[in-house]
């Protein structure tokens, strides 16, 4: 039979190592969370610079921000819209959206749209898709994401806003259809949202659209 003193010492030692382990996990999480947040910020700024032609506007889109909330944008937690204007007139915007049905979870997107509804481009802000397969949505991995440039809700027609495997016009990846399918659907839905709310999205006063 183990003396109670030995049991007490064992419990203290066990508690000590559990505390150390918990602290290490917490520190790792905090460090990772900060790194993820910084990567998303850098991705956002890089995307804005790529999607909004700096010669076409003379305001500061990163400060002319509207927050919107709609299921067509992938979830209802809210998304930011960065508006570009020339002498006060609307030129284009960069709209954040989420593809909630990626293979490994949410895919965060930044979608550039000209005032006439034409896509200037799409960039992936954050994702957790499989390296070597689904990560082809990342501009640093392939040119696939550029296939949206110049497209609109009418080009192609809405029923053709699909990957080729589903009867659409957009390529899928070899061995990975779920990821590009999710992105195509998200961009199409963002264009639907833009078509329905264009004037409200360019309202002069920054604020929030709740629906």
Short mmCIF file of N, CA, C and O in Angstrom, two decimals, residues 9 17 39 42 55 61 92 114-116 125 142 145 157 160 173 184 186 194 203 207:
data_model
loop_
_atom_site.label_atom_id
_atom_site.label_comp_id
_atom_site.label_asym_id
_atom_site.label_seq_id
_atom_site.Cartn_x
_atom_site.Cartn_y
_atom_site.Cartn_z
N UNK A 9 2.95 13.61 -2.74
CA UNK A 9 4.09 14.10 -3.52
C UNK A 9 3.86 13.84 -5.01
O UNK A 9 4.11 14.70 -5.86
N UNK A 17 3.59 19.44 -13.59
CA UNK A 17 3.81 19.21 -15.03
C UNK A 17 2.58 19.55 -15.86
O UNK A 17 2.69 20.03 -16.99
N UNK A 39 -0.46 37.67 -40.78
CA UNK A 39 -0.47 37.15 -42.15
C UNK A 39 -1.73 37.58 -42.88
O UNK A 39 -1.70 37.92 -44.07
N UNK A 42 -1.37 41.32 -43.78
CA UNK A 42 -0.48 41.50 -44.93
C UNK A 42 -1.15 41.04 -46.22
O UNK A 42 -1.01 41.68 -47.26
N UNK A 55 -4.42 54.26 -60.00
CA UNK A 55 -4.61 55.41 -60.90
C UNK A 55 -6.08 55.73 -61.13
O UNK A 55 -6.41 56.76 -61.74
N UNK A 61 -9.10 53.83 -49.87
CA UNK A 61 -10.06 52.74 -49.69
C UNK A 61 -9.95 52.04 -48.34
O UNK A 61 -10.95 51.57 -47.79
N UNK A 92 -14.75 51.49 -57.79
CA UNK A 92 -14.64 50.05 -57.58
C UNK A 92 -14.64 49.80 -56.08
O UNK A 92 -14.58 50.72 -55.27
N UNK A 114 -15.48 46.22 -60.13
CA UNK A 114 -15.67 47.56 -60.67
C UNK A 114 -17.12 47.99 -60.49
O UNK A 114 -18.01 47.15 -60.30
N UNK A 115 -17.37 49.27 -60.61
CA UNK A 115 -18.73 49.79 -60.42
C UNK A 115 -19.72 49.10 -61.35
O UNK A 115 -20.87 48.86 -60.98
N UNK A 116 -19.28 48.75 -62.56
CA UNK A 116 -20.18 48.12 -63.53
C UNK A 116 -20.41 46.63 -63.27
O UNK A 116 -21.11 45.96 -64.02
N UNK A 125 -7.11 35.41 -48.88
CA UNK A 125 -6.51 36.03 -47.70
C UNK A 125 -6.03 34.98 -46.71
O UNK A 125 -4.97 35.12 -46.09
N UNK A 142 -0.30 29.03 -57.95
CA UNK A 142 -0.71 28.85 -59.35
C UNK A 142 -1.42 30.11 -59.84
O UNK A 142 -1.72 31.02 -59.05
N UNK A 145 -6.35 31.52 -59.74
CA UNK A 145 -7.20 32.57 -59.17
C UNK A 145 -7.41 33.72 -60.15
O UNK A 145 -8.40 34.47 -60.05
N UNK A 157 -22.83 33.08 -67.84
CA UNK A 157 -24.17 33.10 -67.28
C UNK A 157 -24.14 32.41 -65.92
O UNK A 157 -23.25 31.59 -65.64
N UNK A 160 -23.43 28.81 -65.42
CA UNK A 160 -22.09 28.36 -65.83
C UNK A 160 -21.02 28.80 -64.83
O UNK A 160 -19.83 28.52 -65.03
N UNK A 173 -8.84 21.38 -59.92
CA UNK A 173 -7.48 20.87 -59.79
C UNK A 173 -7.50 19.35 -59.87
O UNK A 173 -8.45 18.71 -59.42
N UNK A 184 -15.34 29.25 -56.43
CA UNK A 184 -16.21 29.69 -57.52
C UNK A 184 -17.58 30.07 -56.98
O UNK A 184 -18.15 31.12 -57.33
N UNK A 186 -18.36 31.01 -53.97
CA UNK A 186 -18.26 32.19 -53.12
C UNK A 186 -18.17 33.47 -53.96
O UNK A 186 -18.79 34.49 -53.64
N UNK A 194 -23.51 41.91 -54.66
CA UNK A 194 -23.17 43.22 -55.21
C UNK A 194 -24.29 43.72 -56.13
O UNK A 194 -24.67 44.89 -56.08
N UNK A 203 -22.73 53.92 -50.52
CA UNK A 203 -23.28 55.04 -49.74
C UNK A 203 -22.13 55.85 -49.15
O UNK A 203 -21.15 55.29 -48.64
N UNK A 207 -20.37 52.80 -42.57
CA UNK A 207 -21.26 52.28 -41.56
C UNK A 207 -21.42 50.78 -41.70
O UNK A 207 -20.48 50.09 -42.06
#
